[in-house]
JSON list of C-alpha atoms in Angstrom, two decimals:
[
{"chain": "K", "resi": 22, "resn": "UNK", "atom": "CA", "xyz": [0.02, -0.08, 0.01]},
{"chain": "K", "resi": 23, "resn": "UNK", "atom": "CA", "xyz": [1.05, 3.53, -0.55]},
{"chain": "K", "resi": 24, "resn": "UNK", "atom": "CA", "xyz": [-0.12, 6.83, 1.40]},
{"chain": "K", "resi": 25, "resn": "UNK", "atom": "CA", "xyz": [-0.01, 10.30, -0.08]},
{"chain": "K", "resi": 26, "resn": "UNK", "atom": "CA", "xyz": [0.37, 13.40, 2.13]},
{"chain": "K", "resi": 27, "resn": "UNK", "atom": "CA", "xyz": [-2.37, 15.93, 1.89]},
{"chain": "K", "resi": 28, "resn": "UNK", "atom": "CA", "xyz": [-1.56, 18.34, 4.57]},
{"chain": "K", "resi": 29, "resn": "UNK", "atom": "CA", "xyz": [-2.99, 21.96, 3.87]},
{"chain": "K", "resi": 30, "resn": "UNK", "atom": "CA", "xyz": [-4.20, 24.97, 5.51]},
{"chain": "K", "resi": 31, "resn": "UNK", "atom": "CA", "xyz": [-7.29, 22.93, 6.00]},
{"chain": "K", "resi": 32, "resn": "UNK", "atom": "CA", "xyz": [-5.52, 20.27, 8.03]},
{"chain": "K", "resi": 33, "resn": "UNK", "atom": "CA", "xyz": [-3.10, 17.44, 8.21]},
{"chain": "K", "resi": 34, "resn": "UNK", "atom": "CA", "xyz": [-4.12, 14.26, 6.44]},
{"chain": "K", "resi": 35, "resn": "UNK", "atom": "CA", "xyz": [-2.97, 11.31, 4.66]},
{"chain": "K", "resi": 36, "resn": "UNK", "atom": "CA", "xyz": [-4.79, 8.94, 2.55]},
{"chain": "K", "resi": 37, "resn": "UNK", "atom": "CA", "xyz": [-3.89, 5.27, 1.84]},
{"chain": "K", "resi": 38, "resn": "UNK", "atom": "CA", "xyz": [-4.22, 4.15, -1.68]},
{"chain": "K", "resi": 39, "resn": "UNK", "atom": "CA", "xyz": [-3.05, 0.99, -3.80]},
{"chain": "K", "resi": 40, "resn": "UNK", "atom": "CA", "xyz": [-1.82, 2.91, -6.90]},
{"chain": "K", "resi": 41, "resn": "UNK", "atom": "CA", "xyz": [-0.03, 6.06, -7.75]},
{"chain": "K", "resi": 42, "resn": "UNK", "atom": "CA", "xyz": [-3.14, 6.87, -10.12]},
{"chain": "K", "resi": 43, "resn": "UNK", "atom": "CA", "xyz": [-5.34, 6.45, -6.90]},
{"chain": "K", "resi": 44, "resn": "UNK", "atom": "CA", "xyz": [-2.75, 8.96, -5.13]},
{"chain": "K", "resi": 45, "resn": "UNK", "atom": "CA", "xyz": [-3.13, 11.56, -7.89]},
{"chain": "K", "resi": 46, "resn": "UNK", "atom": "CA", "xyz": [-7.05, 11.23, -7.69]},
{"chain": "K", "resi": 47, "resn": "UNK", "atom": "CA", "xyz": [-7.13, 11.59, -3.75]},
{"chain": "K", "resi": 48, "resn": "UNK", "atom": "CA", "xyz": [-4.94, 14.73, -4.26]},
{"chain": "K", "resi": 49, "resn": "UNK", "atom": "CA", "xyz": [-6.98, 16.24, -7.09]},
{"chain": "K", "resi": 50, "resn": "UNK", "atom": "CA", "xyz": [-10.24, 15.45, -4.90]},
{"chain": "K", "resi": 51, "resn": "UNK", "atom": "CA", "xyz": [-8.61, 17.15, -1.82]},
{"chain": "K", "resi": 52, "resn": "UNK", "atom": "CA", "xyz": [-7.66, 20.32, -3.95]},
{"chain": "K", "resi": 53, "resn": "UNK", "atom": "CA", "xyz": [-11.20, 20.57, -5.56]},
{"chain": "K", "resi": 54, "resn": "UNK", "atom": "CA", "xyz": [-13.17, 19.89, -2.42]},
{"chain": "K", "resi": 55, "resn": "UNK", "atom": "CA", "xyz": [-11.07, 22.37, -0.17]},
{"chain": "K", "resi": 56, "resn": "UNK", "atom": "CA", "xyz": [-10.80, 24.76, -2.85]},
{"chain": "K", "resi": 57, "resn": "UNK", "atom": "CA", "xyz": [-7.14, 24.87, -2.41]},
{"chain": "K", "resi": 58, "resn": "UNK", "atom": "CA", "xyz": [-4.47, 27.08, -4.28]},
{"chain": "K", "resi": 59, "resn": "UNK", "atom": "CA", "xyz": [-0.94, 26.05, -4.51]},
{"chain": "K", "resi": 60, "resn": "UNK", "atom": "CA", "xyz": [0.09, 28.23, -1.52]},
{"chain": "K", "resi": 61, "resn": "UNK", "atom": "CA", "xyz": [-2.52, 26.38, 0.54]},
{"chain": "K", "resi": 62, "resn": "UNK", "atom": "CA", "xyz": [-0.51, 23.37, 0.42]},
{"chain": "K", "resi": 63, "resn": "UNK", "atom": "CA", "xyz": [1.97, 22.42, 3.28]},
{"chain": "K", "resi": 64, "resn": "UNK", "atom": "CA", "xyz": [5.48, 20.98, 2.73]},
{"chain": "K", "resi": 65, "resn": "UNK", "atom": "CA", "xyz": [5.44, 17.32, 1.77]},
{"chain": "K", "resi": 66, "resn": "UNK", "atom": "CA", "xyz": [1.97, 17.74, 0.17]},
{"chain": "K", "resi": 67, "resn": "UNK", "atom": "CA", "xyz": [1.84, 15.26, -2.67]},
{"chain": "K", "resi": 68, "resn": "UNK", "atom": "CA", "xyz": [4.67, 12.98, -1.34]},
{"chain": "K", "resi": 69, "resn": "UNK", "atom": "CA", "xyz": [3.77, 9.54, -2.02]},
{"chain": "K", "resi": 70, "resn": "UNK", "atom": "CA", "xyz": [5.15, 6.91, 0.64]},
{"chain": "K", "resi": 71, "resn": "UNK", "atom": "CA", "xyz": [5.71, 3.26, 0.93]},
{"chain": "K", "resi": 72, "resn": "UNK", "atom": "CA", "xyz": [6.80, 2.11, 4.35]},
{"chain": "K", "resi": 73, "resn": "UNK", "atom": "CA", "xyz": [7.66, 5.51, 5.28]},
{"chain": "K", "resi": 74, "resn": "UNK", "atom": "CA", "xyz": [9.95, 6.16, 2.35]},
{"chain": "K", "resi": 75, "resn": "UNK", "atom": "CA", "xyz": [9.02, 8.83, -0.29]},
{"chain": "K", "resi": 76, "resn": "UNK", "atom": "CA", "xyz": [8.89, 6.98, -3.68]},
{"chain": "K", "resi": 77, "resn": "UNK", "atom": "CA", "xyz": [7.35, 9.81, -5.72]},
{"chain": "K", "resi": 78, "resn": "UNK", "atom": "CA", "xyz": [6.03, 13.14, -5.84]},
{"chain": "K", "resi": 79, "resn": "UNK", "atom": "CA", "xyz": [2.73, 14.53, -7.20]},
{"chain": "K", "resi": 80, "resn": "UNK", "atom": "CA", "xyz": [2.79, 18.11, -7.75]},
{"chain": "K", "resi": 81, "resn": "UNK", "atom": "CA", "xyz": [-0.27, 20.48, -7.23]},
{"chain": "K", "resi": 82, "resn": "UNK", "atom": "CA", "xyz": [-1.12, 20.12, -11.17]},
{"chain": "K", "resi": 83, "resn": "UNK", "atom": "CA", "xyz": [-1.19, 16.17, -10.60]},
{"chain": "K", "resi": 84, "resn": "UNK", "atom": "CA", "xyz": [2.04, 15.46, -12.39]},
{"chain": "K", "resi": 85, "resn": "UNK", "atom": "CA", "xyz": [4.10, 12.69, -11.00]},
{"chain": "K", "resi": 86, "resn": "UNK", "atom": "CA", "xyz": [7.70, 13.35, -10.37]},
{"chain": "K", "resi": 87, "resn": "UNK", "atom": "CA", "xyz": [10.92, 11.37, -8.85]},
{"chain": "K", "resi": 88, "resn": "UNK", "atom": "CA", "xyz": [10.89, 11.45, -5.23]},
{"chain": "K", "resi": 89, "resn": "UNK", "atom": "CA", "xyz": [14.11, 13.78, -5.29]},
{"chain": "K", "resi": 90, "resn": "UNK", "atom": "CA", "xyz": [13.78, 17.49, -4.92]},
{"chain": "K", "resi": 91, "resn": "UNK", "atom": "CA", "xyz": [12.74, 19.11, -8.04]},
{"chain": "K", "resi": 92, "resn": "UNK", "atom": "CA", "xyz": [15.58, 20.51, -10.20]},
{"chain": "K", "resi": 93, "resn": "UNK", "atom": "CA", "xyz": [15.54, 22.36, -13.48]},
{"chain": "K", "resi": 94, "resn": "UNK", "atom": "CA", "xyz": [15.45, 19.60, -16.26]},
{"chain": "K", "resi": 95, "resn": "UNK", "atom": "CA", "xyz": [13.77, 16.92, -14.07]},
{"chain": "K", "resi": 96, "resn": "UNK", "atom": "CA", "xyz": [11.31, 14.88, -16.20]},
{"chain": "K", "resi": 97, "resn": "UNK", "atom": "CA", "xyz": [7.86, 13.44, -15.11]},
{"chain": "K", "resi": 98, "resn": "UNK", "atom": "CA", "xyz": [7.75, 9.65, -14.23]},
{"chain": "K", "resi": 99, "resn": "UNK", "atom": "CA", "xyz": [7.20, 7.50, -17.37]},
{"chain": "K", "resi": 100, "resn": "UNK", "atom": "CA", "xyz": [4.13, 5.20, -17.30]},
{"chain": "K", "resi": 101, "resn": "UNK", "atom": "CA", "xyz": [6.70, 2.27, -16.77]},
{"chain": "K", "resi": 102, "resn": "UNK", "atom": "CA", "xyz": [8.15, 3.89, -13.75]},
{"chain": "K", "resi": 103, "resn": "UNK", "atom": "CA", "xyz": [4.85, 4.47, -12.20]},
{"chain": "K", "resi": 104, "resn": "UNK", "atom": "CA", "xyz": [3.93, 0.94, -13.01]},
{"chain": "K", "resi": 105, "resn": "UNK", "atom": "CA", "xyz": [7.13, -0.24, -11.31]},
{"chain": "K", "resi": 106, "resn": "UNK", "atom": "CA", "xyz": [6.08, 1.73, -8.16]},
{"chain": "K", "resi": 107, "resn": "UNK", "atom": "CA", "xyz": [2.67, 0.33, -8.11]},
{"chain": "K", "resi": 108, "resn": "UNK", "atom": "CA", "xyz": [4.19, -3.07, -8.43]},
{"chain": "K", "resi": 109, "resn": "UNK", "atom": "CA", "xyz": [6.28, -2.36, -5.00]},
{"chain": "K", "resi": 110, "resn": "UNK", "atom": "CA", "xyz": [9.60, -1.29, -6.80]},
{"chain": "K", "resi": 111, "resn": "UNK", "atom": "CA", "xyz": [11.36, 1.89, -6.20]},
{"chain": "K", "resi": 112, "resn": "UNK", "atom": "CA", "xyz": [13.21, 4.17, -8.82]}
]
């Protein structure tokens, strides 16, 4: 199982999900239901963890990134990389 951090000005929370796609959906629901802007999201918002380790990060706009801090030139995860995370692997 995966967890996605959804901490915002509305409160601290996480969602437990089976796949990265479900994590994206949970994040998008939270943004829409709480009418959050990007500045309303707290540090770690969108971090996807397995067993406490960050395995991916979902940005406010729903894009999926490697778990490392974003840097210029960094690319979104490919479908194959997301599938590897869903299967229990790491990048």
